[in-house]
Coordinates of N, CA and C in Angstrom, one line a residue:
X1 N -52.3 29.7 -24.7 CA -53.0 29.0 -23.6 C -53.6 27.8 -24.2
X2 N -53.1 26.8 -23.8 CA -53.8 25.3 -24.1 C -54.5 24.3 -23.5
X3 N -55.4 23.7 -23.6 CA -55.9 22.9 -22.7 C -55.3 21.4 -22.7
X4 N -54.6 21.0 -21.9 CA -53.9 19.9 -21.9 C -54.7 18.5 -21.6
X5 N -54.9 17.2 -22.2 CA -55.1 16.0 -21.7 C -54.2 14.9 -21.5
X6 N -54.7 14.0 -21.0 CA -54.0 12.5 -20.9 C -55.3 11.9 -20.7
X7 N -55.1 10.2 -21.5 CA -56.4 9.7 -21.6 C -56.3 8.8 -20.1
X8 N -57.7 8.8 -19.5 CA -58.0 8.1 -18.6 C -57.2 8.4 -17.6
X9 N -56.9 9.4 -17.2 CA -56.1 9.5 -15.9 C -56.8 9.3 -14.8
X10 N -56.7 9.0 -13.6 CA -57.7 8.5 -12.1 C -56.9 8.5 -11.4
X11 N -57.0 8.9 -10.2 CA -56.6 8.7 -8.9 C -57.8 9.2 -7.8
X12 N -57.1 9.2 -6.4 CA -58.3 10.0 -5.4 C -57.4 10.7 -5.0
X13 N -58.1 11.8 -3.5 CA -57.5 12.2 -2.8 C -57.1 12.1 -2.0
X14 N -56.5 12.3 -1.1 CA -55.7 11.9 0.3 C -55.9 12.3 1.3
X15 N -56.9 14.1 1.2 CA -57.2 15.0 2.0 C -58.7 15.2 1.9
X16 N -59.1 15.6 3.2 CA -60.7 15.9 2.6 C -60.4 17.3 2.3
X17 N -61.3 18.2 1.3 CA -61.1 19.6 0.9 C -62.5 19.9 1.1
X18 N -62.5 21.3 1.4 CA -63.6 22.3 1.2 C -63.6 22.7 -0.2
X19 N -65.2 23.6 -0.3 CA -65.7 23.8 -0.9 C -64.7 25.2 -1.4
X20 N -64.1 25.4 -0.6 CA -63.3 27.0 -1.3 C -61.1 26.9 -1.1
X21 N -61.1 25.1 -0.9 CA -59.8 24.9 -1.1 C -59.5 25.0 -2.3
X22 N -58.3 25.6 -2.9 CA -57.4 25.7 -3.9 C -56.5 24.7 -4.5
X23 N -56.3 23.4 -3.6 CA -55.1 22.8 -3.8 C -55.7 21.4 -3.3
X24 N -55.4 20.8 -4.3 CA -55.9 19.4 -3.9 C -54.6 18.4 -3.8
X25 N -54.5 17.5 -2.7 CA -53.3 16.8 -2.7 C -54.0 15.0 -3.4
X26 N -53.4 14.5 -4.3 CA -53.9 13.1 -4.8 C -53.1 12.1 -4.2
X27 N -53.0 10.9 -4.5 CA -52.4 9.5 -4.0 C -50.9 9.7 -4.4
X28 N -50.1 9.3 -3.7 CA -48.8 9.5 -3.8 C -48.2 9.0 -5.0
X29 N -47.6 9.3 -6.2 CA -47.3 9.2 -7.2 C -47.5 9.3 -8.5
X30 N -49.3 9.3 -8.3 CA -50.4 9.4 -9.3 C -50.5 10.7 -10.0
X31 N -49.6 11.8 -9.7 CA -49.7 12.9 -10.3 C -49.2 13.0 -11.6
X32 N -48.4 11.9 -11.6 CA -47.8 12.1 -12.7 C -48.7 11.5 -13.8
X33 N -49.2 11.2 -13.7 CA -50.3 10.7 -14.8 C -51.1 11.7 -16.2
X34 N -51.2 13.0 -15.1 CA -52.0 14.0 -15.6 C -51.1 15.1 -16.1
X35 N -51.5 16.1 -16.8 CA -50.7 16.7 -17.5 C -50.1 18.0 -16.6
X36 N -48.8 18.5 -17.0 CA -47.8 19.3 -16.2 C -48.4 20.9 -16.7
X37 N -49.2 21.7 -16.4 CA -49.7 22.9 -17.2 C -48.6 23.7 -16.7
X38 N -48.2 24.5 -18.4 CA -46.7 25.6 -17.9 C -47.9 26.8 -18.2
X39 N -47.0 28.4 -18.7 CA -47.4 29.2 -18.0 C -48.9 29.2 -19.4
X40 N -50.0 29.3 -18.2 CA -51.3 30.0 -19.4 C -52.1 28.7 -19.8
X41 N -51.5 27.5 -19.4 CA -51.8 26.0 -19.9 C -53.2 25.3 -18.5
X42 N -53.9 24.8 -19.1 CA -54.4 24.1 -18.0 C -55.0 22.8 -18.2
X43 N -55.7 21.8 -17.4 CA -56.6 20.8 -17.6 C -57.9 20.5 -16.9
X44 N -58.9 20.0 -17.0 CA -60.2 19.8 -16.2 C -60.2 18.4 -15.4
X45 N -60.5 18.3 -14.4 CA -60.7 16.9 -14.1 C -61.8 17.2 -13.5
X46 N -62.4 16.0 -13.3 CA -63.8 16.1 -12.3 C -63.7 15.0 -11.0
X47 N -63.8 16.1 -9.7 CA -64.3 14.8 -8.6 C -65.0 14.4 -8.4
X48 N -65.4 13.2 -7.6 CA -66.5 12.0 -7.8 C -66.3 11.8 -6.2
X49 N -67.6 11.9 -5.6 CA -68.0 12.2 -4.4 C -69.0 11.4 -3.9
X50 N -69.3 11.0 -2.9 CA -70.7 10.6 -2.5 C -71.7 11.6 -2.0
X51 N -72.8 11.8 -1.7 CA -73.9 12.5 -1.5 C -74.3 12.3 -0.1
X52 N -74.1 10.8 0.2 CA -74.3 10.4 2.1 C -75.8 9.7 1.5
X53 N -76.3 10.2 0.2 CA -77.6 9.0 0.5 C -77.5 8.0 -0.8
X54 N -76.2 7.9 -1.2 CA -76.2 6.6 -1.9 C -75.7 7.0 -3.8
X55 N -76.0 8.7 -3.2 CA -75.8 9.1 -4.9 C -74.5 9.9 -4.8
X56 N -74.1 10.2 -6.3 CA -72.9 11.1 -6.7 C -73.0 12.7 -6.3
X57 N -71.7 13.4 -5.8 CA -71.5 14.3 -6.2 C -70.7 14.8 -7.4
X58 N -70.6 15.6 -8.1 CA -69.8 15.5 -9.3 C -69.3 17.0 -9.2
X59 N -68.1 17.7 -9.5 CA -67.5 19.0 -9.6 C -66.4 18.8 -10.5
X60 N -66.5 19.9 -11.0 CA -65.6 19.9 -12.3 C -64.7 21.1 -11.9
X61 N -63.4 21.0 -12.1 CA -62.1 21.7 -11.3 C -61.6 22.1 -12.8
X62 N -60.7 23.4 -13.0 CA -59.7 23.4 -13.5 C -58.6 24.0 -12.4
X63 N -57.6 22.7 -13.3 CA -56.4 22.5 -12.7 C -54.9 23.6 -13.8
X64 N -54.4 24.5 -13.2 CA -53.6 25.5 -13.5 C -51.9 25.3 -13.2
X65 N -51.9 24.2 -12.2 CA -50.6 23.9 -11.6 C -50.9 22.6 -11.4
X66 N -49.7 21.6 -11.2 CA -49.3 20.2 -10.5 C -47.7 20.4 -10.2
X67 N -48.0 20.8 -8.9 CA -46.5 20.2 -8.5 C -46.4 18.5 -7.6
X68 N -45.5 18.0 -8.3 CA -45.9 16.4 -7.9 C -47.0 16.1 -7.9
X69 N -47.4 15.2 -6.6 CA -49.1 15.0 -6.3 C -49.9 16.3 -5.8
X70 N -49.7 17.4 -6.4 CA -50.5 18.3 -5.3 C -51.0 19.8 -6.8
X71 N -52.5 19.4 -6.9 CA -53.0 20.5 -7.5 C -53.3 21.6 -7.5
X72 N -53.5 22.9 -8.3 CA -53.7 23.9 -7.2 C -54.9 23.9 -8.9
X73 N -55.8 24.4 -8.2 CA -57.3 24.4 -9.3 C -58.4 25.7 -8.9
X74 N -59.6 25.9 -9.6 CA -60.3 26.5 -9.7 C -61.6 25.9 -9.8
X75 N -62.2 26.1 -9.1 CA -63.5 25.1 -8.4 C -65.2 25.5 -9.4
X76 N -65.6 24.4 -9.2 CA -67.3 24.6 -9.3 C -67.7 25.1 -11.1
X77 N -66.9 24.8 -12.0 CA -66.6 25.1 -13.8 C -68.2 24.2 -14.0
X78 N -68.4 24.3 -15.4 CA -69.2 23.9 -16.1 C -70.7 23.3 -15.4
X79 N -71.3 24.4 -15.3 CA -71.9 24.0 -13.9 C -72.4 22.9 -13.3
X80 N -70.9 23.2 -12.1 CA -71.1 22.5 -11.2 C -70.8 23.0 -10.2
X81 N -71.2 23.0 -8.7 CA -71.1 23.8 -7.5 C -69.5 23.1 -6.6
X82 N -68.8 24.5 -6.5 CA -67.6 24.0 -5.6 C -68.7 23.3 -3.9
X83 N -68.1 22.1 -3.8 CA -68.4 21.4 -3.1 C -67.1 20.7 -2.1
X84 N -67.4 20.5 -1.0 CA -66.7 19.6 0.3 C -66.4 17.6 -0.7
X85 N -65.2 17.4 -0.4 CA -65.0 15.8 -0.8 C -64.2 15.4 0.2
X86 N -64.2 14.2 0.9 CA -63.6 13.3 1.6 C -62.1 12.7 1.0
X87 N -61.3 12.8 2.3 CA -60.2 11.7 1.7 C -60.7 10.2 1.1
X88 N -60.0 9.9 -0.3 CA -60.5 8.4 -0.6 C -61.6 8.9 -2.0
X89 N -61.3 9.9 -1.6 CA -63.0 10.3 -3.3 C -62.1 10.3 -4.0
X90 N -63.0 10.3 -5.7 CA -61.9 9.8 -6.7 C -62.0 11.3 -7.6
X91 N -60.5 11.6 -8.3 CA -60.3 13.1 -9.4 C -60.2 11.8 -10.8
X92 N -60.7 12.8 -11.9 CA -60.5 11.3 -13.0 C -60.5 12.9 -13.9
X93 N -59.5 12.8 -15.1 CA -59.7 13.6 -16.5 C -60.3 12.6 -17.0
X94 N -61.5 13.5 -17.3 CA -62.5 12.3 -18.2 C -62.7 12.5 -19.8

């Protein structure tokens, strides 16, 4: 089981997601950017959200699968609370 990176990877998403969605879909091509987890492998990215009063939300995902643009992850890691994001918010491996 390994934890995979790529430096500076970024994109957004395309979909708005709930706070208990599994699968995040990103910008059309940008998946490839981030790393392919096979079996037992994974990577962290964090979304980047607005708040509605001017500040960040921040959630830290691990990501277990990428097929193409479309993640399937495990929400609310290192505390941070699985949270609601808008289409257009940004996923970044930081």
């Amino acid at each position: 089981m390994a934890v995979l990176y790529s430096n500076n990877a970024e994109t957004t998403i395309t979909q708005s997601i709930s706070a208990t969605d599994t699968t995040i879909q990103v910008a059309t091509g940008s998946g490839s950017e981030f790393p392919n987890p096979g079996a037992g492998d994974h990577f962290y990215v964090t979304l980047v959200g607005d708040d509605g009063s001017g500040g960040e939300v921040l959630e830290v995902v691990r990501c277990t699968t990428r097929a193409t643009d479309t993640l399937t992850v495990v929400s609310g890691l290192d505390d941070t609370t699985a949270s609601a994001f808008n289409a257009g918010d940004k996923l970044e491996l930081r």
